[in-house]
Coordinates of C-alpha atoms and ligand atoms in Angstrom, one line a residue:
M1 CA 48.6 -64.2 -30.1
R2 CA 45.3 -66.1 -28.6
V3 CA 41.6 -64.7 -28.0
H4 CA 40.3 -66.0 -25.0
L5 CA 36.8 -66.2 -24.6
I6 CA 36.3 -67.8 -20.0
N7 CA 32.7 -67.3 -18.3
P8 CA 33.6 -67.9 -14.7
S9 CA 32.4 -70.1 -12.1
D10 CA 33.5 -71.0 -8.3
D11 CA 31.4 -74.5 -9.0
S12 CA 32.4 -76.5 -11.1
F13 CA 30.5 -79.5 -12.6
G14 CA 32.4 -81.4 -15.3
T15 CA 29.3 -81.2 -17.2
G16 CA 27.4 -78.6 -17.9
V17 CA 23.3 -78.5 -18.4
I18 CA 23.5 -75.7 -20.4
T19 CA 25.5 -73.8 -22.6
P20 CA 26.6 -70.3 -21.7
R21 CA 25.1 -68.8 -25.9
W22 CA 27.6 -65.5 -25.1
L23 CA 30.5 -67.5 -25.3
Y24 CA 29.6 -68.8 -29.0
V25 CA 28.5 -65.4 -30.1
L26 CA 32.0 -64.2 -29.6
A27 CA 33.6 -66.7 -30.8
A28 CA 31.7 -66.6 -34.4
A29 CA 32.6 -63.1 -33.5
T30 CA 36.1 -63.1 -33.6
P31 CA 37.6 -62.6 -36.8
S32 CA 39.0 -65.9 -38.1
H33 CA 42.7 -64.7 -38.5
Y34 CA 42.7 -64.3 -35.3
G35 CA 43.0 -68.7 -35.3
D36 CA 39.1 -70.0 -33.2
A37 CA 39.1 -68.9 -29.6
V38 CA 40.3 -70.6 -26.9
I39 CA 37.2 -71.5 -24.6
T40 CA 37.0 -72.2 -19.9
D41 CA 33.4 -73.0 -19.0
E42 CA 34.0 -72.7 -15.9
T43 CA 31.5 -74.3 -14.8
L44 CA 32.3 -77.4 -16.3
E45 CA 36.2 -77.1 -15.3
A46 CA 38.1 -74.7 -13.8
L47 CA 40.0 -72.3 -15.9
D48 CA 44.1 -73.7 -16.4
P49 CA 45.6 -70.4 -16.1
T50 CA 49.5 -71.4 -18.0
K51 CA 47.1 -71.1 -21.0
I52 CA 46.9 -68.6 -21.5
K53 CA 50.7 -66.3 -22.8
P54 CA 51.6 -62.5 -23.1
G55 CA 49.4 -60.5 -25.5
D56 CA 46.8 -62.6 -25.2
V57 CA 43.2 -61.2 -25.6
V58 CA 40.9 -62.5 -22.8
G59 CA 37.2 -62.1 -23.1
I60 CA 35.2 -63.1 -19.4
G61 CA 31.0 -62.2 -20.1
I62 CA 30.1 -61.4 -16.1
H63 CA 26.3 -61.7 -15.2
T64 CA 26.7 -60.6 -10.9
G65 CA 26.2 -63.9 -9.4
N66 CA 29.4 -64.7 -11.0
A67 CA 31.0 -61.1 -10.9
L68 CA 33.4 -61.9 -8.3
R69 CA 34.7 -64.7 -9.5
G70 CA 35.3 -62.3 -12.6
F71 CA 37.8 -60.3 -11.8
K72 CA 40.1 -62.6 -10.3
V73 CA 40.4 -64.2 -13.2
G74 CA 40.5 -60.8 -15.2
K75 CA 43.9 -60.6 -12.6
E76 CA 44.6 -64.0 -12.9
A77 CA 45.3 -63.1 -17.0
R78 CA 46.1 -59.4 -16.5
A79 CA 49.7 -60.8 -14.3
R80 CA 49.7 -63.0 -17.3
G81 CA 50.4 -59.7 -19.4
A82 CA 47.2 -60.3 -21.6
W83 CA 44.7 -58.0 -22.9
V84 CA 41.4 -58.2 -19.9
V85 CA 37.7 -56.9 -21.2
Y86 CA 35.2 -57.7 -19.6
G87 CA 31.3 -57.7 -21.0
G88 CA 27.8 -58.8 -20.3
I89 CA 25.6 -58.0 -18.5
H90 CA 26.9 -56.4 -15.2
A91 CA 29.7 -54.9 -16.9
S92 CA 26.8 -53.3 -18.8
L93 CA 26.0 -51.9 -15.6
Y94 CA 28.2 -51.1 -13.8
P95 CA 31.4 -50.4 -16.0
E96 CA 33.4 -49.1 -13.7
E97 CA 33.5 -51.5 -11.4
V98 CA 35.2 -53.9 -13.7
F99 CA 38.5 -51.5 -13.4
E100 CA 38.1 -51.3 -9.8
Y101 CA 37.8 -54.9 -8.9
G102 CA 39.5 -56.5 -11.9
E103 CA 42.6 -55.0 -13.6
A104 CA 39.9 -54.3 -17.0
H105 CA 42.3 -52.5 -20.1
A106 CA 38.3 -52.3 -21.2
A107 CA 34.5 -52.8 -20.9
V108 CA 32.4 -53.1 -23.7
K109 CA 28.8 -52.7 -22.7
G110 CA 25.2 -54.1 -24.8
D111 CA 25.5 -56.4 -27.0
G112 CA 29.1 -58.6 -27.7
D113 CA 28.1 -59.6 -32.0
L114 CA 29.2 -56.1 -33.4
I115 CA 32.2 -54.7 -31.6
W116 CA 34.1 -57.4 -30.3
S117 CA 36.5 -57.7 -33.3
K118 CA 37.3 -54.7 -33.6
V119 CA 38.0 -54.7 -28.9
I120 CA 40.0 -57.2 -30.2
A121 CA 41.9 -54.6 -32.2
D122 CA 43.1 -52.5 -30.3
C123 CA 44.2 -54.1 -27.9
V124 CA 46.6 -56.0 -30.7
A125 CA 48.2 -52.0 -31.8
G126 CA 48.4 -51.8 -28.0
N127 CA 45.6 -49.1 -27.4
P128 CA 42.6 -50.1 -26.2
D129 CA 39.5 -48.1 -25.0
K130 CA 38.2 -47.8 -21.8
I131 CA 34.4 -48.2 -22.6
Y132 CA 32.8 -50.0 -25.8
D133 CA 29.1 -49.4 -26.2
G134 CA 27.7 -52.4 -28.1
G135 CA 24.4 -51.8 -27.7
R136 CA 20.9 -53.8 -28.7
V137 CA 22.3 -55.3 -31.8
S138 CA 18.6 -56.1 -34.2
G139 CA 17.3 -59.6 -35.1
E140 CA 18.8 -59.4 -38.1
E141 CA 22.6 -59.2 -37.1
F142 CA 22.7 -61.2 -34.0
L143 CA 25.5 -64.0 -34.3
A144 CA 25.7 -67.8 -35.6
A145 CA 27.2 -69.4 -32.6
R146 CA 30.3 -71.4 -33.7
W147 CA 28.8 -74.8 -32.6
D148 CA 32.1 -76.2 -33.6
L149 CA 34.4 -75.5 -30.9
M150 CA 32.0 -76.6 -28.6
P151 CA 33.8 -79.3 -26.1
E152 CA 32.7 -83.0 -26.8
K153 CA 30.0 -84.2 -24.6
A154 CA 30.2 -81.3 -22.5
Y155 CA 26.1 -80.4 -22.3
M156 CA 23.1 -81.7 -22.4
W157 CA 21.0 -78.9 -23.6
A158 CA 22.6 -76.0 -26.5
S159 CA 21.2 -72.7 -26.2
V160 CA 19.6 -71.4 -29.2
Q161 CA 18.5 -67.3 -29.1
T162 CA 15.4 -66.6 -31.2
V163 CA 14.1 -63.2 -29.1
R164 CA 15.9 -60.5 -27.0
G165 CA 14.5 -57.8 -25.2
C166 CA 10.9 -58.2 -23.6
P167 CA 7.8 -55.7 -24.1
K168 CA 6.9 -56.4 -20.5
H169 CA 7.6 -54.1 -17.1
C170 CA 8.4 -56.6 -13.7
S171 CA 10.4 -55.0 -11.2
F172 CA 12.4 -57.6 -10.4
C173 CA 13.7 -57.9 -13.7
S174 CA 16.8 -55.8 -15.4
V175 CA 15.7 -56.9 -19.0
W176 CA 13.4 -54.8 -20.3
R177 CA 16.0 -52.3 -18.3
T178 CA 18.4 -53.4 -20.0
D179 CA 17.6 -55.0 -23.5
G180 CA 15.0 -53.2 -24.1
Q181 CA 10.9 -53.4 -24.5
K182 CA 10.7 -53.9 -27.8
P183 CA 10.9 -57.3 -29.5
R184 CA 14.3 -57.4 -31.6
Q185 CA 13.2 -61.7 -33.5
R186 CA 16.0 -63.4 -35.2
G187 CA 15.1 -64.3 -39.1
S188 CA 13.4 -68.6 -38.6
E189 CA 16.3 -69.1 -41.2
K190 CA 18.6 -68.4 -38.8
I191 CA 17.1 -70.0 -35.8
I192 CA 16.4 -73.0 -37.9
G193 CA 20.0 -73.3 -39.9
E194 CA 21.8 -73.3 -35.6
I195 CA 19.5 -75.6 -34.6
V196 CA 19.9 -78.0 -38.4
E197 CA 23.9 -77.8 -37.1
L198 CA 23.7 -78.7 -33.2
R199 CA 20.9 -82.0 -34.2
R200 CA 23.9 -82.5 -37.0
L201 CA 26.2 -82.8 -34.0
G202 CA 23.9 -85.1 -32.1
Y203 CA 22.6 -82.8 -29.8
R204 CA 18.4 -83.1 -29.7
F205 CA 17.7 -81.0 -26.6
I206 CA 17.9 -77.5 -26.9
A207 CA 17.2 -74.2 -25.0
L208 CA 15.9 -71.5 -26.5
A209 CA 17.9 -69.3 -24.7
D210 CA 15.4 -65.5 -24.6
D211 CA 13.4 -63.4 -22.8
N212 CA 10.1 -64.4 -23.3
F213 CA 9.1 -66.7 -26.3
Y214 CA 5.8 -64.5 -26.6
P215 CA 6.3 -61.7 -26.6
V216 CA 3.4 -60.5 -28.4
T217 CA -0.3 -61.1 -27.0
L218 CA -3.2 -61.0 -27.8
T219 CA -4.6 -58.3 -25.6
D220 CA -1.5 -56.3 -26.9
I221 CA -3.2 -56.7 -30.7
V222 CA -6.3 -56.4 -29.5
L223 CA -5.3 -52.3 -27.4
A224 CA -4.3 -51.6 -30.7
E225 CA -7.2 -51.8 -32.5
R226 CA -9.0 -50.3 -30.2
Q227 CA -7.2 -47.4 -30.1
N228 CA -7.2 -47.3 -33.9
N229 CA -3.3 -47.5 -33.9
M230 CA -2.9 -49.4 -37.0
A231 CA 0.9 -49.2 -37.8
R232 CA 1.1 -51.0 -34.3
V233 CA -1.6 -52.9 -35.6
E234 CA 0.4 -54.0 -38.2
E235 CA 3.8 -54.5 -36.4
L236 CA 2.8 -56.5 -33.7
T237 CA 0.7 -58.5 -36.7
R238 CA 4.1 -59.2 -38.3
L239 CA 5.4 -60.3 -34.6
R240 CA 2.7 -62.8 -33.5
A241 CA 3.1 -63.7 -38.0
E242 CA 6.7 -64.9 -37.6
R243 CA 6.2 -67.0 -34.3
F244 CA 4.1 -69.3 -35.9
D245 CA 6.3 -69.4 -39.0
L246 CA 9.5 -69.8 -37.1
M247 CA 7.1 -73.4 -34.7
E248 CA 5.9 -73.9 -38.4
Q249 CA 9.4 -74.8 -40.0
M250 CA 10.6 -76.5 -36.6
S251 CA 7.6 -78.2 -37.0
Q252 CA 10.1 -80.1 -39.6
L253 CA 13.2 -81.2 -38.3
P254 CA 13.6 -84.2 -36.8
K255 CA 10.9 -85.8 -34.2
D256 CA 12.8 -86.7 -31.0
L257 CA 14.0 -82.9 -30.9
V258 CA 13.1 -81.3 -28.0
F259 CA 12.8 -77.7 -27.0
F260 CA 12.3 -75.9 -24.0
T261 CA 11.7 -71.6 -23.6
Q262 CA 11.0 -69.2 -21.3
I263 CA 7.3 -67.0 -21.7
T264 CA 4.7 -65.8 -19.7
M265 CA 1.5 -67.1 -18.2
E266 CA -0.7 -65.1 -20.8
A267 CA 0.2 -66.8 -23.6
A268 CA -2.7 -69.9 -21.8
E269 CA -4.4 -67.8 -22.7
D270 CA -3.9 -67.9 -26.3
I271 CA -4.1 -71.5 -27.1
E272 CA -3.9 -71.4 -31.2
F273 CA 0.3 -70.3 -30.4
L274 CA 0.3 -73.3 -27.4
K275 CA -1.1 -75.5 -30.3
A276 CA 2.2 -73.8 -32.6
M277 CA 5.0 -74.5 -30.1
K278 CA 3.4 -78.1 -29.1
K279 CA 3.7 -79.1 -33.0
A280 CA 6.9 -77.3 -32.5
R281 CA 8.2 -79.7 -29.7
I282 CA 8.9 -77.3 -27.3
C283 CA 8.0 -79.6 -24.9
G284 CA 9.0 -77.6 -21.5
A285 CA 8.7 -73.3 -21.1
L286 CA 9.1 -71.3 -17.6
V287 CA 6.6 -69.7 -16.8
G288 CA 7.3 -67.0 -14.3
V289 CA 5.0 -67.6 -11.8
E290 CA 6.4 -65.7 -9.2
A291 CA 3.8 -65.3 -6.4
V292 CA 0.1 -67.0 -5.7
T293 CA -1.5 -64.3 -4.3
P294 CA -2.2 -61.0 -5.8
E295 CA -1.2 -59.1 -3.4
G296 CA 2.1 -60.6 -3.8
L297 CA 2.0 -60.4 -7.4
K298 CA 1.3 -56.4 -7.4
A299 CA 4.3 -56.2 -5.3
V300 CA 6.4 -57.4 -8.5
F301 CA 4.2 -55.3 -10.9
K302 CA 3.1 -58.8 -11.8
D303 CA -0.4 -58.3 -12.0
F304 CA -1.5 -59.6 -15.7
N305 CA -0.5 -63.0 -13.7
A306 CA -3.5 -64.7 -12.4
S307 CA -3.3 -65.7 -8.8
G308 CA -5.6 -69.0 -6.1
D309 CA -7.3 -71.5 -8.9
A310 CA -7.1 -69.6 -11.8
L311 CA -3.3 -69.2 -11.5
A312 CA -3.5 -73.0 -10.9
K313 CA -5.8 -73.5 -14.0
Q314 CA -3.7 -71.1 -16.5
L315 CA -0.5 -73.5 -15.5
Q316 CA -2.5 -77.4 -16.6
T317 CA -4.1 -75.3 -19.6
F318 CA 0.2 -75.2 -20.7
R319 CA -0.1 -78.4 -19.9
E320 CA -3.7 -79.8 -21.8
H321 CA -1.8 -78.5 -23.9
G322 CA 1.5 -80.3 -24.5
V323 CA 3.2 -77.9 -23.0
H324 CA 4.8 -78.8 -19.6
V325 CA 5.9 -75.8 -17.0
L326 CA 8.7 -75.3 -15.4
G327 CA 7.5 -72.7 -12.9
S328 CA 9.7 -69.9 -11.2
F329 CA 8.2 -69.3 -8.2
I330 CA 9.7 -65.8 -5.3
F331 CA 10.1 -66.1 -1.7
G332 CA 10.5 -63.5 1.2
L333 CA 8.4 -60.9 -0.5
P334 CA 6.9 -58.5 1.6
T335 CA 3.3 -59.3 1.1
D336 CA 4.6 -63.6 2.6
R337 CA 3.6 -64.7 5.3
A338 CA 4.3 -68.1 7.2
E339 CA 1.4 -69.9 5.2
T340 CA 2.7 -69.0 1.8
F341 CA 4.9 -71.0 1.4
Q342 CA 3.0 -74.4 2.0
A343 CA -0.1 -72.4 -0.1
T344 CA 2.7 -72.6 -3.0
A345 CA 3.8 -75.9 -2.2
D346 CA 0.3 -77.2 -3.0
L347 CA -0.3 -74.6 -5.5
A348 CA 2.9 -75.9 -7.3
K349 CA 1.7 -79.7 -7.0
Q350 CA -2.6 -78.4 -7.9
A351 CA -0.9 -76.2 -10.9
N352 CA 0.3 -80.3 -12.3
I353 CA 3.8 -77.7 -13.1
T354 CA 6.3 -80.8 -13.7
F355 CA 9.8 -78.2 -12.5
A356 CA 9.8 -76.0 -10.1
Q357 CA 12.0 -73.4 -8.9
F358 CA 11.5 -71.3 -5.6
V359 CA 13.6 -68.0 -5.7
M360 CA 14.9 -66.1 -2.2
M361 CA 14.0 -62.1 -3.3
T362 CA 17.3 -60.9 -4.5
P363 CA 17.5 -57.3 -5.7
F364 CA 19.7 -57.7 -8.9
P365 CA 20.8 -54.4 -10.2
G366 CA 20.0 -53.0 -12.9
T367 CA 16.1 -53.0 -11.5
I368 CA 13.1 -51.1 -10.0
D369 CA 13.6 -53.2 -6.6
F370 CA 17.2 -52.7 -6.8
Q371 CA 16.5 -48.9 -6.7
K372 CA 14.1 -48.9 -4.8
W373 CA 16.5 -50.6 -2.4
E374 CA 19.6 -49.1 -2.4
Q375 CA 17.7 -45.3 -2.0
R376 CA 15.9 -46.7 0.9
L377 CA 19.1 -47.5 2.8
G378 CA 20.9 -44.0 1.6
D379 CA 24.4 -43.6 3.3
D380 CA 23.2 -45.3 5.7
V381 CA 23.6 -48.8 4.7
E382 CA 25.3 -52.3 6.3
R383 CA 28.7 -53.1 5.3
V384 CA 29.9 -56.8 5.6
D385 CA 33.6 -55.9 6.2
G386 CA 34.1 -52.4 4.6
I387 CA 31.3 -53.4 1.3
P388 CA 28.3 -51.8 1.4
I389 CA 25.3 -55.0 0.8
T390 CA 24.1 -52.8 -1.6
R391 CA 27.5 -54.2 -4.1
Y392 CA 27.0 -57.3 -2.2
W393 CA 28.2 -59.5 -5.4
L394 CA 31.5 -57.4 -4.3
I395 CA 31.2 -59.8 -0.5
P396 CA 32.6 -63.2 -0.5
H397 CA 30.4 -66.2 -0.6
H398 CA 31.0 -67.4 2.2
R399 CA 30.4 -63.8 4.1
R400 CA 27.4 -63.0 1.6
P401 CA 24.4 -62.1 3.8
K402 CA 21.7 -64.4 2.0
M403 CA 18.4 -61.6 1.7
F404 CA 18.7 -58.3 1.6
I405 CA 15.9 -56.9 2.1
P406 CA 15.1 -57.6 5.7
H407 CA 11.2 -59.5 5.8
P408 CA 8.2 -58.0 8.0
T409 CA 7.7 -60.5 9.7
M410 CA 10.0 -63.2 9.2
S411 CA 13.6 -63.2 10.3
S412 CA 16.2 -64.7 6.5
E413 CA 17.1 -67.6 8.7
E414 CA 13.3 -68.0 8.9
L415 CA 12.7 -67.6 5.4
R416 CA 15.2 -69.6 4.3
V417 CA 14.7 -72.5 5.9
R418 CA 11.2 -72.2 4.7
T419 CA 12.1 -72.6 1.1
Q420 CA 14.4 -75.1 1.1
G421 CA 11.4 -77.0 3.0
V422 CA 9.1 -76.6 -0.3
W423 CA 13.1 -77.5 -2.4
D424 CA 12.5 -81.0 -0.3
N425 CA 8.8 -81.1 -1.2
F426 CA 8.4 -80.4 -4.1
Y427 CA 12.2 -82.9 -5.0
S428 CA 11.3 -85.3 -2.8
M429 CA 11.1 -89.1 -3.9
K430 CA 7.9 -89.8 -4.0
E431 CA 6.4 -86.3 -5.8
V432 CA 10.2 -87.1 -8.6
W433 CA 8.6 -90.7 -9.2
K434 CA 5.1 -89.6 -9.2
R435 CA 5.3 -87.1 -11.8
S436 CA 7.6 -89.3 -13.7
A437 CA 4.5 -90.2 -14.8
C438 CA 4.3 -88.3 -17.5
A439 CA 7.6 -89.6 -19.4
T440 CA 6.6 -92.6 -22.3
S441 CA 9.1 -94.3 -21.6
P442 CA 11.3 -96.3 -19.3
K443 CA 14.3 -94.2 -20.3
A444 CA 12.6 -91.1 -20.4
R445 CA 11.0 -91.2 -16.7
L446 CA 14.6 -92.2 -15.6
A447 CA 16.3 -89.0 -17.4
F448 CA 13.8 -86.6 -15.5
I449 CA 14.0 -88.6 -12.4
F450 CA 17.5 -88.0 -12.3
T451 CA 16.9 -84.2 -13.6
S452 CA 15.0 -83.0 -11.1
K453 CA 17.1 -84.3 -8.7
L454 CA 19.3 -82.3 -10.5
Y455 CA 17.9 -79.1 -10.8
R456 CA 17.6 -78.9 -7.0
Q457 CA 21.0 -80.0 -6.4
M458 CA 22.3 -77.4 -8.6
Y459 CA 19.8 -74.7 -7.5
A460 CA 18.5 -75.7 -4.2
N461 CA 21.8 -76.3 -2.3
T462 CA 24.3 -74.6 -4.2
G463 CA 22.6 -71.0 -3.5
I464 CA 20.9 -71.5 -0.8
T465 CA 22.8 -73.4 1.1
T466 CA 24.7 -70.7 4.2
D467 CA 28.0 -72.8 5.3
S468 CA 30.3 -73.7 1.9
A469 CA 31.0 -77.4 3.2
R470 CA 27.8 -78.4 2.1
R471 CA 28.0 -76.1 -1.0
K472 CA 31.3 -78.2 -1.6
T473 CA 29.4 -81.3 -1.2
A474 CA 26.0 -80.8 -2.9
T475 CA 28.6 -79.9 -6.0
R476 CA 30.4 -83.7 -5.9
W477 CA 27.1 -84.6 -6.0
A478 CA 25.8 -82.8 -8.8
R479 CA 29.4 -83.5 -10.5
V480 CA 28.5 -87.5 -10.3
I481 CA 24.7 -87.0 -10.8
A482 CA 25.0 -84.1 -14.5
K483 CA 27.4 -87.4 -15.3
A484 CA 24.6 -90.0 -15.5
C485 CA 22.2 -87.9 -16.6
R486 CA 24.0 -86.5 -20.3
R487 CA 24.3 -89.6 -21.1
L488 CA 20.6 -89.7 -21.5
F489 CA 20.6 -86.6 -23.1
V490 CA 22.2 -87.7 -26.1
A491 CA 21.4 -88.5 -29.8
E492 CA 23.6 -90.0 -32.4
P493 CA 24.8 -87.2 -34.2
M494 CA 22.9 -87.2 -37.9
P495 CA 25.8 -85.7 -39.8
D496 CA 23.8 -85.3 -43.2
L497 CA 20.7 -83.7 -41.6
Q498 CA 19.2 -81.2 -44.0
L499 CA 17.3 -77.8 -43.8
P500 CA 13.5 -78.0 -44.3
P501 CA 12.4 -77.9 -47.1
M502 CA 10.3 -74.4 -46.9
S503 CA 13.6 -72.6 -45.3
K504 CA 15.9 -73.8 -48.3
T505 CA 13.6 -71.7 -50.2
R506 CA 12.6 -69.0 -48.1
A507 CA 16.7 -68.2 -47.3
A508 CA 17.6 -68.7 -51.2
A509 CA 14.3 -65.7 -51.5
A510 CA 15.9 -63.3 -49.1
G511 CA 19.5 -63.5 -50.2
T512 CA 20.8 -65.3 -46.8
L513 CA 23.3 -67.2 -45.9
V514 CA 21.8 -70.9 -44.3
E515 CA 24.8 -73.0 -45.5
I516 CA 25.8 -74.5 -41.9
R517 CA 30.0 -74.2 -41.6
Ligands
B12_1 C1 18.7 -68.0 -20.7 C2 19.9 -67.8 -19.6 C3 19.4 -68.5 -17.9 C4 18.8 -70.0 -19.5 C5 20.6 -70.6 -19.5 C6 22.1 -70.1 -18.7 C7 23.2 -70.1 -19.7 N1 23.8 -71.4 -19.4 O1 23.0 -69.6 -20.7 C8 19.4 -70.5 -17.6 C9 17.3 -70.4 -17.1 C10 19.4 -72.0 -16.9 C11 18.9 -68.8 -16.4 C12 19.4 -69.1 -14.2 C13 19.9 -68.7 -14.2 N2 19.4 -67.0 -14.4 CO1 19.4 -66.2 -16.4 N3 19.0 -65.3 -18.1 C14 18.9 -66.8 -19.3 C15 18.0 -65.1 -21.1 C16 17.2 -64.8 -20.5 C17 19.4 -65.7 -21.6 C18 20.3 -65.7 -21.6 C19 21.4 -66.0 -23.0 O2 22.2 -66.8 -23.2 N4 21.7 -64.6 -24.1 C20 21.8 -65.0 -25.1 C21 23.3 -64.3 -25.3 C22 24.2 -64.7 -26.1 O3 23.4 -63.1 -24.4 P1 24.8 -61.9 -23.4 O4 24.1 -64.0 -22.3 O5 23.6 -61.1 -23.3 O6 25.9 -61.5 -24.1 C23 25.9 -60.8 -25.0 C24 25.9 -59.9 -24.2 O7 25.6 -59.9 -22.8 C25 27.8 -59.7 -24.6 N5 28.9 -60.3 -23.5 C26 28.3 -61.3 -22.7 N6 29.5 -61.8 -22.3 C27 30.5 -60.7 -23.4 C28 31.6 -61.2 -22.8 C29 32.5 -60.2 -23.2 C30 34.0 -60.1 -23.4 C31 32.7 -59.1 -24.7 C32 32.9 -58.3 -25.3 C33 30.6 -59.2 -24.4 C34 29.9 -60.2 -24.3 O8 27.7 -60.5 -25.9 C35 26.5 -61.2 -26.1 C36 26.4 -61.5 -27.1 O9 25.7 -60.5 -27.7 C37 19.6 -63.9 -19.8 C38 18.3 -63.0 -20.0 C39 19.1 -61.7 -20.4 N7 18.7 -61.0 -21.4 O10 21.0 -61.7 -20.6 C40 19.0 -64.8 -18.3 C41 19.6 -63.5 -17.3 C42 21.1 -63.3 -17.6 N8 19.5 -64.7 -15.9 C43 19.2 -63.6 -15.3 C44 19.5 -64.9 -13.6 C45 19.3 -63.6 -12.3 C46 19.4 -65.9 -13.6 C47 19.3 -67.4 -12.7 C48 20.4 -66.7 -11.3 C49 18.1 -67.2 -11.5 C50 18.2 -67.8 -10.7 N9 17.1 -67.3 -10.1 O11 18.1 -68.8 -10.5 C51 19.6 -68.6 -12.6 C52 21.3 -68.6 -12.7 C53 22.1 -69.3 -13.4 C54 23.6 -69.0 -14.3 N10 24.1 -69.7 -12.4 O12 24.3 -68.9 -14.3 C55 19.5 -62.6 -14.9 C56 21.0 -62.0 -15.0 C57 21.0 -60.7 -14.1 C58 22.2 -60.6 -13.6 N11 22.3 -58.9 -13.2 O13 23.2 -61.2 -13.7 C59 18.8 -62.3 -16.4 C60 20.0 -61.0 -17.4 C61 17.6 -62.9 -16.8 C62 16.9 -61.2 -15.5 N12 16.1 -61.8 -15.4 O14 17.1 -60.3 -15.4 N13 19.5 -68.2 -17.6
SF4_2 S1 10.8 -61.6 -15.7 FE1 10.0 -62.6 -17.9 S2 7.8 -61.2 -18.9 FE2 8.8 -60.1 -16.7 S3 10.4 -58.0 -17.9 FE3 12.0 -59.2 -16.7 S4 11.5 -61.5 -19.3 FE4 10.1 -59.8 -19.0

C-alpha cells in the first residue's frame, strides 16, 4: 500500500515557480512504515492515474481555484480502488462538497501536520471517519517539510513557513478567519534548519509562505501600553523579538540566498524591521496595496493602508531599505471608476515597485465579502448549468463567469479589458527593461526580465483570459519561459553547509532537533 499526495491543477507548466509546501509537509507527516509518499504536483505534470493501486491512500489538497480539478482526481483515484481523502482550505470550508462531487471517503479540516497519520491508519484499517478536525497546530508543532522528496530541476523557489495566522481582518481574505488572528510563530531553529537543507540541495531562492511576516506592528505595542495591558505588551514584545532573532540568524546564512515574503504595508513605518529584513536578505515582499484611493481601501476594511502620494511614499520606503515590492492591486471594487485603472498603473510606477499583480475582485469563501454577497443574493441567484454562481468553483472554467459582483458603473467585459490593459502596460518590454536596471549583474538582469514575463504569462494570461484557446497558448508559452527561467535560479549545491553557530548553541540549549535528515 502506498500513500499518494496530489496537488491538482488544470494547467501544467513543466516547471513550477514555488513549491506547494503542503505536499512536502504532509509527506513528513506520513509515518515511515508506509514508505515515502508518492508526490504528484500537477502544476508540473498531470497525474498518471495508473500509479494508483487498490488499497492506496490518496490525499488531495484543494483551494477554491483548483477544487474542481481536485474532485476529478478524487473520482479517478476512487475508481482505481484507493482511499480518497481531501484537505486544504477549500475542504476545510466546504467538507460536504468533497463527498458530493469528489467521491471522498474522508475530509480533513484545518492543519494536517498532526492528524494525517491517524487518517492513514484508519483508512488502512478500512474504517476512516468522514470528517477529521486537524485544528490549528501551534508554531512549535509545524512539521519540517520532506525536501529530500522534491523532484530535481522542478522548481525555481522553495517555500518555508515562519508564521501562520494574521491579526488583521481584510474583508476579501479568509486567512484571519481560518488560520486565526493569533500569529503562530515557528521557532527560529527549525526554520533555519529547513533553509540550510534547501541550500545544501542547491536552492537559493526561498519564499516564506507566511500570511503576514510582520504580525506585530509598533502601533499594536503602543496601543497595548496605552491600555496598560502589560501581559499583552509582553506577548507582543516577545513575538517581535523572535522575528528579529530569526532575521539575525538568517543573516548568517550563505550570502547568495534570496528570500521573499508577504507583509502588510505598516512595516514601512518600522525602519528597524526593514533594516533587519535587508540584513536577512529578505529582498522582496508581496504587499497588499489593494486600492489606491481612500474609498477603495475602506471598501475592503483595509483603511490601515495609506492612499495617494502617502501610499507611493510608503512603498518607496521599502525599496529605499532594500526590500523590493510585489504590489498586489484589486480591480472591480464598487468605488472603481474608469480613471482608477490609469491612476493605479501610474501609482505602481511612481512608487517604484518591482513587480505587480492586478487581480479581479473575487469573493473567496470564508471571507466577509463572500458572506455579504451570498446573503444579498439569497435564493434569487443566477445559475450556470444549474449551479448557483455562489458556488462558482463548481462551474467548469469555460462556462464560469469572470466577475461575480456586478459593478455599479462598468460591465464585466469593460473591467476585464481595463485590467488586462494595466497588466500589459506594467509588463511592457519598455517598462520591464527600465525596472530591470535594479539588477546587479547581466545574469540577474536576464533573470529579472524572464521572471517579469513569466509572471505576467502565468497569472495574467491564464487567469483573466476568457477563451480556452488563449489560455492554452499562454500555458505553452509559460512552459517554454519557465524552463529557461529556472536555470537562472539554481545554484551549486552546498552539501557540506553547516548550521550557523548560534543555531547550534540555541538548539542544544533548547534540546531541539536541528540535525537535518
Ligand atoms: C504562500 C501562498 C501563496 C504563494 C505560493 C503558492 C504555492 N505555490 O505554494 C503565492 C504568492 C504564489 C500564492 C498565490 C495565490 N494564492 Co495563495 N497563499 C499562500 C499562503 C500565504 C500560504 C500557503 C502555504 O504554503 N502554507 C503552508 C502550508 C503548509 O499550509 P497549507 O497549504 O494551509 O496546508 C496545510 C493544511 O491546509 C492542510 N492541508 C493542505 N492540503 C491538504 C491535503 C490533505 C489530504 C490533508 C489531510 C491536509 C491538507 O495541511 C497542511 C499542513 O498543515 C496561503 C494562506 C494560508 N494561510 O493558507 C494563501 C492562500 C492559499 N492563497 C490564496 C489565493 C487566493 C491565492 C491566489 C489565487 C492569489 C491571486 N489572486 O493570484 C494565487 C493562486 C496561486 C495558485 N494557482 O495556486 C488563498 C486561497 C483562498 C481559497 N479559498 O482558496 C489563501 C488561503 C490566502 C487568502 N488570502 O485567503 N499564494
Ligand atoms: S489580506 Fe493579508 S493583512 Fe489582510 S487579513 Fe489577509 S493575510 Fe492579513
